[in-house]
Coordinates of C-alpha atoms in Angstrom, one line a residue:
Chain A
X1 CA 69.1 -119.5 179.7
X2 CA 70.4 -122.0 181.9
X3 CA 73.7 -120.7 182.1
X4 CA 71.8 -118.3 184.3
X5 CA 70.9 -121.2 186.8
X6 CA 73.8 -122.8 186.6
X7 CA 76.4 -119.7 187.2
X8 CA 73.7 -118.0 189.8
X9 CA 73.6 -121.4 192.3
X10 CA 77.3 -120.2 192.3
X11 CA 78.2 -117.6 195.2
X12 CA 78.4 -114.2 193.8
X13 CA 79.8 -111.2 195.3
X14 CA 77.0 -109.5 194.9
X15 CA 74.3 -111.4 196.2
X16 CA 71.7 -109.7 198.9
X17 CA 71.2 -106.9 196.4
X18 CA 68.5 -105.9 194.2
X19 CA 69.6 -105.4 191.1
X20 CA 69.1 -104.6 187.6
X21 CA 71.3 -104.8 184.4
X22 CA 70.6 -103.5 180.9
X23 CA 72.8 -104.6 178.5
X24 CA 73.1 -103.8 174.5
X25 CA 74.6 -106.9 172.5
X26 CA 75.9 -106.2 169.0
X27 CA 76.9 -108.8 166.3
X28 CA 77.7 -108.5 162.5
X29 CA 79.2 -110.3 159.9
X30 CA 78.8 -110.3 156.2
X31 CA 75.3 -110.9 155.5
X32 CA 73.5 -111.1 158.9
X33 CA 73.5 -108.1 161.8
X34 CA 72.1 -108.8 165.2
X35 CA 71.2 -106.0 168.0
X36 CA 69.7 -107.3 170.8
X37 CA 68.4 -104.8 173.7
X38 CA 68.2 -107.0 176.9
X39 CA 67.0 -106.2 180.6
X40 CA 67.2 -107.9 183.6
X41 CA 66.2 -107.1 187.3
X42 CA 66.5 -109.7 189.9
X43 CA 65.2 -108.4 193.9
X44 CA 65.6 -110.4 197.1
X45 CA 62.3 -111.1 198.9
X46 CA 63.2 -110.0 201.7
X47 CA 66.6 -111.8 201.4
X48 CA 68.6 -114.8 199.4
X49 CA 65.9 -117.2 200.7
X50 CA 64.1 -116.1 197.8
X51 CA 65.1 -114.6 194.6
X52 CA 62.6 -113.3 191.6
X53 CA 64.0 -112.3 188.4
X54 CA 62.8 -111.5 185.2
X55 CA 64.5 -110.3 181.9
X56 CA 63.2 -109.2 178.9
X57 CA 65.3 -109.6 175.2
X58 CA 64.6 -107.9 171.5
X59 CA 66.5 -109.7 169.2
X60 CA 66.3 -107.5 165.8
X61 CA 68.2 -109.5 163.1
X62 CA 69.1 -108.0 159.4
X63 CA 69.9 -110.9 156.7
X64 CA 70.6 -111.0 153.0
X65 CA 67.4 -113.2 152.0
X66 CA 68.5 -116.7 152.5
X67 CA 66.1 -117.9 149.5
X68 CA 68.0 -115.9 147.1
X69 CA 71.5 -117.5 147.6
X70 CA 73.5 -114.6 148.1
X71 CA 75.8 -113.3 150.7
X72 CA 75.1 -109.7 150.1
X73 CA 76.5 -107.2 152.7
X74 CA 73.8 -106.1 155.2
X75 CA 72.1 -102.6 153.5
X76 CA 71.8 -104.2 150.0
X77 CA 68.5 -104.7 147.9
X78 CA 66.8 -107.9 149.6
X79 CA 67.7 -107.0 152.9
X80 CA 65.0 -108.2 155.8
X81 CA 64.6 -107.4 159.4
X82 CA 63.1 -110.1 162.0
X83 CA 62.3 -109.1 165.4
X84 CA 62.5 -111.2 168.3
X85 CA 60.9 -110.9 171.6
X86 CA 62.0 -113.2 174.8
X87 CA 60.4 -112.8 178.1
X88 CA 61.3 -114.9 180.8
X89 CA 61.0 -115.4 185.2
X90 CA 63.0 -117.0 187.5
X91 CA 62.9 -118.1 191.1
X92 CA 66.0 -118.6 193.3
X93 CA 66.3 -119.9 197.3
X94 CA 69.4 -120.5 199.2
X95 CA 68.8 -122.3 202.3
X96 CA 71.7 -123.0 204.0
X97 CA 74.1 -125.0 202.3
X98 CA 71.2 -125.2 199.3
X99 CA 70.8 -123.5 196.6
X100 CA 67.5 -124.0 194.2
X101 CA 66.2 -122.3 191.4
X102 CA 63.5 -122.9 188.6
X103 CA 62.9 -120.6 185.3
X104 CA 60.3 -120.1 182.5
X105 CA 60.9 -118.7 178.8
X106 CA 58.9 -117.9 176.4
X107 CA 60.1 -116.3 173.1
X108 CA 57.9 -115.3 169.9
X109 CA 59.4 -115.0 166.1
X110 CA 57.5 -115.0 162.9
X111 CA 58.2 -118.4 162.0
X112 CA 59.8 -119.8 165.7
X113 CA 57.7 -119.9 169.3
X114 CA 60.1 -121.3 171.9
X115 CA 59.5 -122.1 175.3
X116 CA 62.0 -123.5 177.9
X117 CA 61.5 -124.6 181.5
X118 CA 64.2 -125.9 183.8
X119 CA 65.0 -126.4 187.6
X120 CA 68.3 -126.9 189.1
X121 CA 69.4 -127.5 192.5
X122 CA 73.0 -126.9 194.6
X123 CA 74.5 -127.9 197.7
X124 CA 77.8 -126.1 199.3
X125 CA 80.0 -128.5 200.9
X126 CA 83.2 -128.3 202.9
X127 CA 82.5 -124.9 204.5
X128 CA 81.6 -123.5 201.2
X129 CA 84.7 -124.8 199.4
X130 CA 82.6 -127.0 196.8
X131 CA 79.8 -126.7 195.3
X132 CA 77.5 -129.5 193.3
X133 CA 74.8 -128.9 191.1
X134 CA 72.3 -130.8 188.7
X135 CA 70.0 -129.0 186.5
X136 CA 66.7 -130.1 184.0
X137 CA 65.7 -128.6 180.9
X138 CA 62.8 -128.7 178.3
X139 CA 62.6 -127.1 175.6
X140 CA 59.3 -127.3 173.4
X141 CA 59.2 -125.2 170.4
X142 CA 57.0 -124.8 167.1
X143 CA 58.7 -124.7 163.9
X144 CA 57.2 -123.1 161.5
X145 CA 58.1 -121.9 157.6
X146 CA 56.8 -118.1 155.8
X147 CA 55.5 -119.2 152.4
X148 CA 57.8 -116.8 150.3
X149 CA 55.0 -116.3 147.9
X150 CA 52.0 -115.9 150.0
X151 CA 54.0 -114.8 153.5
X152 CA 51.0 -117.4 154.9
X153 CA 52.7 -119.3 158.2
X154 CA 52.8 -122.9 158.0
X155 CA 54.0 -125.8 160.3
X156 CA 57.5 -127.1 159.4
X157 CA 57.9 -130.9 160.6
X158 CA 61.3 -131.3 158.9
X159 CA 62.5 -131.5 154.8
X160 CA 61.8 -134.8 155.5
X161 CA 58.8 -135.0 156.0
X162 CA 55.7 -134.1 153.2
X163 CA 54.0 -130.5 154.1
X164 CA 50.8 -132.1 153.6
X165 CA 51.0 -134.1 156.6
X166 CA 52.8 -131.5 159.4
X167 CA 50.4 -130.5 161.7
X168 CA 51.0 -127.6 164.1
X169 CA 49.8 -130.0 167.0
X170 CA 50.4 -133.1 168.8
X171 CA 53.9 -134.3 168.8
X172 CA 56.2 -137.2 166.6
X173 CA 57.0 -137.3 162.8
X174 CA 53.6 -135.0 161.6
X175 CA 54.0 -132.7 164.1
X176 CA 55.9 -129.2 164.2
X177 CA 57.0 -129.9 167.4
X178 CA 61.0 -129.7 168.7
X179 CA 61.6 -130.8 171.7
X180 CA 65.1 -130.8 174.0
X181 CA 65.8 -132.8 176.8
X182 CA 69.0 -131.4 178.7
X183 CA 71.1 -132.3 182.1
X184 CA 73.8 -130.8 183.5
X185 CA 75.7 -131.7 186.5
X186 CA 78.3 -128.8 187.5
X187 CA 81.2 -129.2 190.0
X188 CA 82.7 -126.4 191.4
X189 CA 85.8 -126.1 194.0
X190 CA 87.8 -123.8 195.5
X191 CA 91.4 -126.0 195.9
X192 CA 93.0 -123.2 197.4
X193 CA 92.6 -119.3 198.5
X194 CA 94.1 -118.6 195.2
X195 CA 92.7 -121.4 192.6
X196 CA 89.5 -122.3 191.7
X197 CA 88.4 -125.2 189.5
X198 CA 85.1 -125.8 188.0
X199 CA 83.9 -128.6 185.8
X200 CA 80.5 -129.5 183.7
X201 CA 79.3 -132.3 181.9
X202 CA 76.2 -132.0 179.9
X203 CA 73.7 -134.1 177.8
X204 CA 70.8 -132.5 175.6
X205 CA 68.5 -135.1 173.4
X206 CA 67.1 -133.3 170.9
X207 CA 63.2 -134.7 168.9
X208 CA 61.6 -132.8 165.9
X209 CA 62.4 -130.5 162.9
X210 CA 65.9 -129.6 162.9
X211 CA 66.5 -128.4 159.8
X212 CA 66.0 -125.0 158.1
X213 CA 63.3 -124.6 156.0
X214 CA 64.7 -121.7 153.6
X215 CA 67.7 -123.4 152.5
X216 CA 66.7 -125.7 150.1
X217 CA 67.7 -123.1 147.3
X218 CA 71.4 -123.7 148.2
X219 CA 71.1 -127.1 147.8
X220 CA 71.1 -128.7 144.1
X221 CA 71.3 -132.1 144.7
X222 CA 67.8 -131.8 146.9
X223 CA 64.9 -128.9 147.1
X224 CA 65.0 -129.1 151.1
X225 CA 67.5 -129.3 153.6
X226 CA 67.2 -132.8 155.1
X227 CA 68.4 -133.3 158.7
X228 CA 67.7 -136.3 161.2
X229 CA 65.0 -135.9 163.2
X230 CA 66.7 -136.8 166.2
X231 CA 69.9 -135.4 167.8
X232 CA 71.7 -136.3 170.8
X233 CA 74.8 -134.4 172.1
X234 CA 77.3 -134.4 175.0
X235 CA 79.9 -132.0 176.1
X236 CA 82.6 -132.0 178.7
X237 CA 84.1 -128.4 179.9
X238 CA 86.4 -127.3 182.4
X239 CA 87.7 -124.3 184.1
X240 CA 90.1 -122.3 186.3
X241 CA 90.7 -119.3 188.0
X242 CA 93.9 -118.7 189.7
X243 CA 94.8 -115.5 191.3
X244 CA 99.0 -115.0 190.6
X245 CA 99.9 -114.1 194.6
X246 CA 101.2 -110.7 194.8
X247 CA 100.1 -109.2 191.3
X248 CA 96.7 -108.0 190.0
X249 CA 96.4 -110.6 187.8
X250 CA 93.8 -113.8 187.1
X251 CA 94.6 -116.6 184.6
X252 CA 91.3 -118.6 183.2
X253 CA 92.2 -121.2 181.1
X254 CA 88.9 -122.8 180.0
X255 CA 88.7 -125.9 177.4
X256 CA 85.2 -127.3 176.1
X257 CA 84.6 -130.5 174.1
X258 CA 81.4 -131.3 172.6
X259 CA 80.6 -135.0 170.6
X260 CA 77.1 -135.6 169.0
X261 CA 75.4 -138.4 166.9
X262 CA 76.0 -136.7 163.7
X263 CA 79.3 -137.5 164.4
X264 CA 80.5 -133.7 165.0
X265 CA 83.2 -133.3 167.5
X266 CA 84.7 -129.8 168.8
X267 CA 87.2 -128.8 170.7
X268 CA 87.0 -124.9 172.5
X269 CA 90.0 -123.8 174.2
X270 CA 89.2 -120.5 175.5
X271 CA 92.0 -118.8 177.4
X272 CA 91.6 -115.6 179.9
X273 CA 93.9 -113.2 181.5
X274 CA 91.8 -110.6 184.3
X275 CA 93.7 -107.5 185.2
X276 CA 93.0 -105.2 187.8
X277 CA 94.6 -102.1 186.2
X278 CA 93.2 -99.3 188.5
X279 CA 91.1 -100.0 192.3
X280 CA 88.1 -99.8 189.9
X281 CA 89.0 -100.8 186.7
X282 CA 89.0 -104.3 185.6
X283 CA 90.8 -105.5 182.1
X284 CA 90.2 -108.8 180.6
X285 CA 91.7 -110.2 177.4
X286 CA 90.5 -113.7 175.5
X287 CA 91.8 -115.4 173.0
X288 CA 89.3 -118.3 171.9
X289 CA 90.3 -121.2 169.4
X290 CA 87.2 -123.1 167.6
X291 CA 87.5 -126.8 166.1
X292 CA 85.1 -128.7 164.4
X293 CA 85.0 -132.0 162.3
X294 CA 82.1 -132.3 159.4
X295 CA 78.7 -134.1 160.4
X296 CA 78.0 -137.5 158.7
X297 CA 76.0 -135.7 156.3
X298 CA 78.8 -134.7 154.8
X299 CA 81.2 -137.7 154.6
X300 CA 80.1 -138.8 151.8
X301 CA 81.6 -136.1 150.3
X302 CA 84.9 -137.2 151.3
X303 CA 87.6 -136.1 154.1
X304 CA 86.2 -133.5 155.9
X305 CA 84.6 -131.1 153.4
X306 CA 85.4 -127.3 154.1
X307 CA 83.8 -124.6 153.4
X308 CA 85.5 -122.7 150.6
X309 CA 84.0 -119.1 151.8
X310 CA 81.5 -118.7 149.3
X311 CA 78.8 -121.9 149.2
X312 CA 78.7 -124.9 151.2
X313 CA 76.3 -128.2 150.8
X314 CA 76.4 -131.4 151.0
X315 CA 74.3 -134.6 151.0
X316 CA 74.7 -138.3 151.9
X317 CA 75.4 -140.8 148.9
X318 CA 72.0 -142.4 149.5
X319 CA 70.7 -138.9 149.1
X320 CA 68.9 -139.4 152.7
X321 CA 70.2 -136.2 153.9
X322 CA 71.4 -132.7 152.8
X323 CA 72.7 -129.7 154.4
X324 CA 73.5 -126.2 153.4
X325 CA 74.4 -125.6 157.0
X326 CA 77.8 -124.3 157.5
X327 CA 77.3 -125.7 160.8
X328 CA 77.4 -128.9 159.4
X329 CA 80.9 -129.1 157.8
X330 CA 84.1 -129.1 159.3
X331 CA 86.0 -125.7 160.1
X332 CA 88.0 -123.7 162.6
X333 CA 87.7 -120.4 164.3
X334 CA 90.2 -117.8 166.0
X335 CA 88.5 -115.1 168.3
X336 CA 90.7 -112.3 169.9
X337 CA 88.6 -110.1 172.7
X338 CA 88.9 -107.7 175.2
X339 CA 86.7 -106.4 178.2
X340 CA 86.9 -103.4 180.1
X341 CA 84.6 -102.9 183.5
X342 CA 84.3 -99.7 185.3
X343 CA 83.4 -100.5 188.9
X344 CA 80.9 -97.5 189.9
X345 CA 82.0 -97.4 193.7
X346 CA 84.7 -95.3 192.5
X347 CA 82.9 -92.5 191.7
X348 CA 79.9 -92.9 194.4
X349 CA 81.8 -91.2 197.2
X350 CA 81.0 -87.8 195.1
X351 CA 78.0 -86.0 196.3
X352 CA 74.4 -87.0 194.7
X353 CA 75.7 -90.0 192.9
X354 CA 75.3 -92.7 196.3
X355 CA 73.1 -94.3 194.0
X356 CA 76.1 -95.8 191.8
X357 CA 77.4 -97.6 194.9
X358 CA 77.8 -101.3 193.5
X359 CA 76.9 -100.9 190.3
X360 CA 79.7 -101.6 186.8
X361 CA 79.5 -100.3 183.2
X362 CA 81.5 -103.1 181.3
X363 CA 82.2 -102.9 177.4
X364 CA 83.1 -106.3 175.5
X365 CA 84.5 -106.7 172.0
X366 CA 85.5 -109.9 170.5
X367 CA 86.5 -110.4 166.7
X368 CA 86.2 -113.9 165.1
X369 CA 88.2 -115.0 162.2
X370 CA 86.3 -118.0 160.7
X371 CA 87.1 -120.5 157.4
X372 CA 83.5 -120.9 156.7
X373 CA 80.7 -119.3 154.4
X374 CA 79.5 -116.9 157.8
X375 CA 83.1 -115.1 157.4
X376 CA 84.5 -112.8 160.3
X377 CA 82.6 -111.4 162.3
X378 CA 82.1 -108.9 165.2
X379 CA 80.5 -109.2 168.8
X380 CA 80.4 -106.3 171.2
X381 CA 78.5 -105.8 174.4
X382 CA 77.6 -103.0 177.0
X383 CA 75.9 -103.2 180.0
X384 CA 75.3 -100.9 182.9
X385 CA 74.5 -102.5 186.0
X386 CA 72.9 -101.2 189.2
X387 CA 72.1 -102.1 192.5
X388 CA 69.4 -100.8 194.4
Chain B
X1 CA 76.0 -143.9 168.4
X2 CA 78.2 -142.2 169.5
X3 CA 81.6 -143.3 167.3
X4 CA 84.4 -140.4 168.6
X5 CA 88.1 -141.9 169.2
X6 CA 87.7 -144.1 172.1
X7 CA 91.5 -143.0 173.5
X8 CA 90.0 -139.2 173.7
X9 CA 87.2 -140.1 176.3
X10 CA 89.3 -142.3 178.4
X11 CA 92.2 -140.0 178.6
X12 CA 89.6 -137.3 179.7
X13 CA 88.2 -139.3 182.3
X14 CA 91.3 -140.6 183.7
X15 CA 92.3 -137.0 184.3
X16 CA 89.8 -135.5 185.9
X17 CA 89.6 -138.8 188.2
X18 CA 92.6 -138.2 188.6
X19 CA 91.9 -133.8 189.8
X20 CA 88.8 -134.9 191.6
X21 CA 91.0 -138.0 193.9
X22 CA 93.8 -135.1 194.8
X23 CA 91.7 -132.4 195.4
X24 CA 88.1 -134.3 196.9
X25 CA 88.3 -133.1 200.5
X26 CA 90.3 -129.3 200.0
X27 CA 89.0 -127.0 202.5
X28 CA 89.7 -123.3 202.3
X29 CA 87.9 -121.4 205.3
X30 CA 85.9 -118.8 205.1
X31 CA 88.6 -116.4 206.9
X32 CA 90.9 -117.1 203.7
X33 CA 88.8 -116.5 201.1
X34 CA 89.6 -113.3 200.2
X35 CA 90.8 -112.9 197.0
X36 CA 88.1 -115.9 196.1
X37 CA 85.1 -113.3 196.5
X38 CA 86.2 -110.4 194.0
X39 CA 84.6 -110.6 190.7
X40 CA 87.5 -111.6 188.5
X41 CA 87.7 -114.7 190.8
X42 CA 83.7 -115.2 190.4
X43 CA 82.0 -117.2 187.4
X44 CA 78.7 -116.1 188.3
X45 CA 79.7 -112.3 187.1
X46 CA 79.6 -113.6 183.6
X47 CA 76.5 -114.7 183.4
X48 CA 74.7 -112.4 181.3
X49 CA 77.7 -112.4 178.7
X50 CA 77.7 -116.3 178.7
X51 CA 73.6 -116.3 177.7
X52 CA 74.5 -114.0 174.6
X53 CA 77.5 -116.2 174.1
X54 CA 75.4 -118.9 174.3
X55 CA 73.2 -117.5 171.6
X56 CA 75.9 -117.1 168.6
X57 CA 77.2 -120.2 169.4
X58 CA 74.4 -122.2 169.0
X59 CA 73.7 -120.4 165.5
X60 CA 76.9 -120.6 164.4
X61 CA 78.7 -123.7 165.4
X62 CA 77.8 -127.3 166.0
X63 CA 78.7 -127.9 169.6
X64 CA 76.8 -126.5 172.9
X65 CA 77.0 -126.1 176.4
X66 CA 80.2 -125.0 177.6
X67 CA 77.9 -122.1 179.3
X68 CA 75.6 -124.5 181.0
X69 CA 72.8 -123.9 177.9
X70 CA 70.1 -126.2 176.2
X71 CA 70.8 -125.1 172.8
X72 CA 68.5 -125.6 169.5
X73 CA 70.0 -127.3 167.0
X74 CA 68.1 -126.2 164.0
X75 CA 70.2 -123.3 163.1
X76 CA 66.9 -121.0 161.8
X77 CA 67.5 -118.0 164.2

């Protein structure tokens, strides 16, 4: 959600308009299939000095049932179906060379309520060319577990600590409560009329239950998943958008590195090519390669253990901690994608369809090939966007 | 706690000292920025794909932000 704060303080070529966008997101792999309905409409009141937005996200997920242990392809027998729902507002100014912005989420599962808030704030400098931002987040969600017996909801404070003592209430060690501190300060410049650079460094500290409560059955050397109770995490990324002089073409190399204090480090390199193929008609291709080493968890287990496709766990010698989390082991990750946007000005000259002036239809797939237990997977996107 | 290579943080931060000393006090007008405004050239125009991004990300790999995002951590979504 922040990216939304971050990327809006940014100029867009857009802004002064009211606008809404609904977009369909797909994602499937093996044993889990994600469609997620989103819509978002953001109006000027009367102008950029104020912005008010709100969206509104369905996230309906189909899974093989974790608790059984098998990876069965979406459609089988002990398939199940959680819905999602996310609301959430946001308020935008620019005041001169400031930009400020503050937004609330709130989003509701069977057995997750999250809420977020955060503020961030912007200031242009050299006639525009840079731009600085600092943003705040909180996160506090509830964890909580679906007895797979009795389908009763009960507070989950963590496979470390005994279900007898969690409480749905308060806050520290008995409590369901996860909580994420996050900052982000964002540099943006434009070094030239063709080239421009961007840069973010980020810190999240994260308190409570962060461990899944169904995966215990994966695990034999322990009948929970064990994960700390406290995370902290940093990451470093960096951009650039250079428009080649005389062709239609933008290069976007982009590079991401992440460290935490499970000991996880990743790398991201994430490079674009934009092509204007027609007046209207926008191209963009990706190629995205993922790198991660094993958490600490894991260690014990060796070199970094990898995932063999099929099962993954691991625990620490002392038995302290366990994971079945695929997450938590070391792998790597090759994602191909492509994008195609349709600029609607092209066709709003024709009589009775004015109304399409400004507005894009933009389709997205990416493919990811992936060495762990998730597999490959699939992630498409469209979105029809309007200005009004 | 932290216990990554110490050369890896260094090297980063000696480089983009090193972009940020050369390229501090870059002005480009408003009369040139042309080709800045169109959308390819605009990082704002992702933003709804960088929230869904966002989203598989954080369930299915351990790092975070890159998009500007809190992230979870837990993995249960």
């Amino acid at each position: 959600m922040l990216a939304v704060l971050v990327l809006w303080a940014l100029p867009r070529p857009s802004a002064g308009e009211d606008r809404v966008i609904v977009r369909g997101n797909y994602y499937r792999e093996a044993s889990t299939r994600v469609l997620q309905p989103e819509v978002d409409v953001e109006v000027d009141v009367p102008d950029e000095r104020l912005s008010l937005g709100t969206a509104y996200v369905l996230d309906a997920i189909s899974s093989a049932s974790i608790a059984s242990g098998t990876a069965q392809v979406t459609g089988g027998d002990q398939v199940f179906t959680e819905i999602r729902h996310e609301v959430s507002g946001r308020v935008g100014s620019r005041l001169g060379e400031w930009a400020l912005g503050g937004s609330f989420r709130y989003s509701t599962e069977t057995d997750y309520i999250a809420r977020g808030v955060n503020v961030g704030a912007s200031r242009d400098l050299l006639q525009r060319s840079m731009t600085l931002g600092l943003s705040y987040a909180y996160n506090f969600d509830r964890v909580y577990r679906i007895q797979a017996n009795t389908r009763v909801r009960a507070p989950w404070c963590g496979g470390s600590i005994d279900v007898d003592r969690c409480r749905s209430d308060g806050r520290g060690d008995g409590s369901n409560l996860h909580q994420v501190h996050y900052v982000a300060a964002t540099y943006a410049h434009a070094w030239h009329r063709t080239l421009l650079g961007m840069f973010t460094a980020e810190v999240a500290r994260s308190r409570g239950p962060q461990d899944n409560p169904y995966r215990g059955a994966q695990i034999p050397t322990s009948e929970v998943e064990l994960h700390p109770l406290s995370r902290t995490r940093m990451a470093l990324s960096g951009s650039a958008r250079w428009a080649v002089p005389r062709t239609p073409l933008v290069i976007e190399p982009r590079y991401r590195f992440t460290a935490d204090s499970w000991l996880i480090r990743t790398h991201a390199i994430d490079p674009r090519i934009h092509v204007r193929v027609l007046d209207h008609l926008r191209l963009r291709a990706r190629y995205r390669y993922y790198r991660q080493t094993a958490s600490f968890i894991c260690l014990d287990e060796g070199a970094d253990v990898m995932d063999d496709g099929a099962s993954f766990y691991c625990s620490t010698a002392d038995g302290s901690f366990a994971t079945a989390d695929p997450k938590m082991g070391a792998f790597h990750s090759h994602t191909p994608g492509i994008q195609l946007v349709l600029e609607l000005d092209a066709i709003a000259s024709v009589r009775g369809l004015a109304w399409l002036e400004g507005g894009w239809l933009e389709a997205t797939y990416n493919h990811v090939f992936q060495t762990n237990r998730y597999g490959n997977a699939r992630l498409g996107a469209l979105a029809l966007s309007l200005a009004f | 706690m932290f216990r990554t290579s110490p050369a890896l943080p260094r090297s980063s931060a000696l480089v983009l000292g090193l972009a940020l000393c050369t390229s501090a006090c870059v002005t480009v007008t408003p009369a040139e920025r042309r080709q800045l405004s169109t959308p390819e050239m605009t990082p704002a125009t992702d933003a709804e794909e960088e929230v869904w991004h966002t989203h598989v990300e954080a369930a299915r790999e351990a790092g975070f932000g890159g998009h500007g995002s809190a992230g979870g951590g837990c993995g249960c979504g």
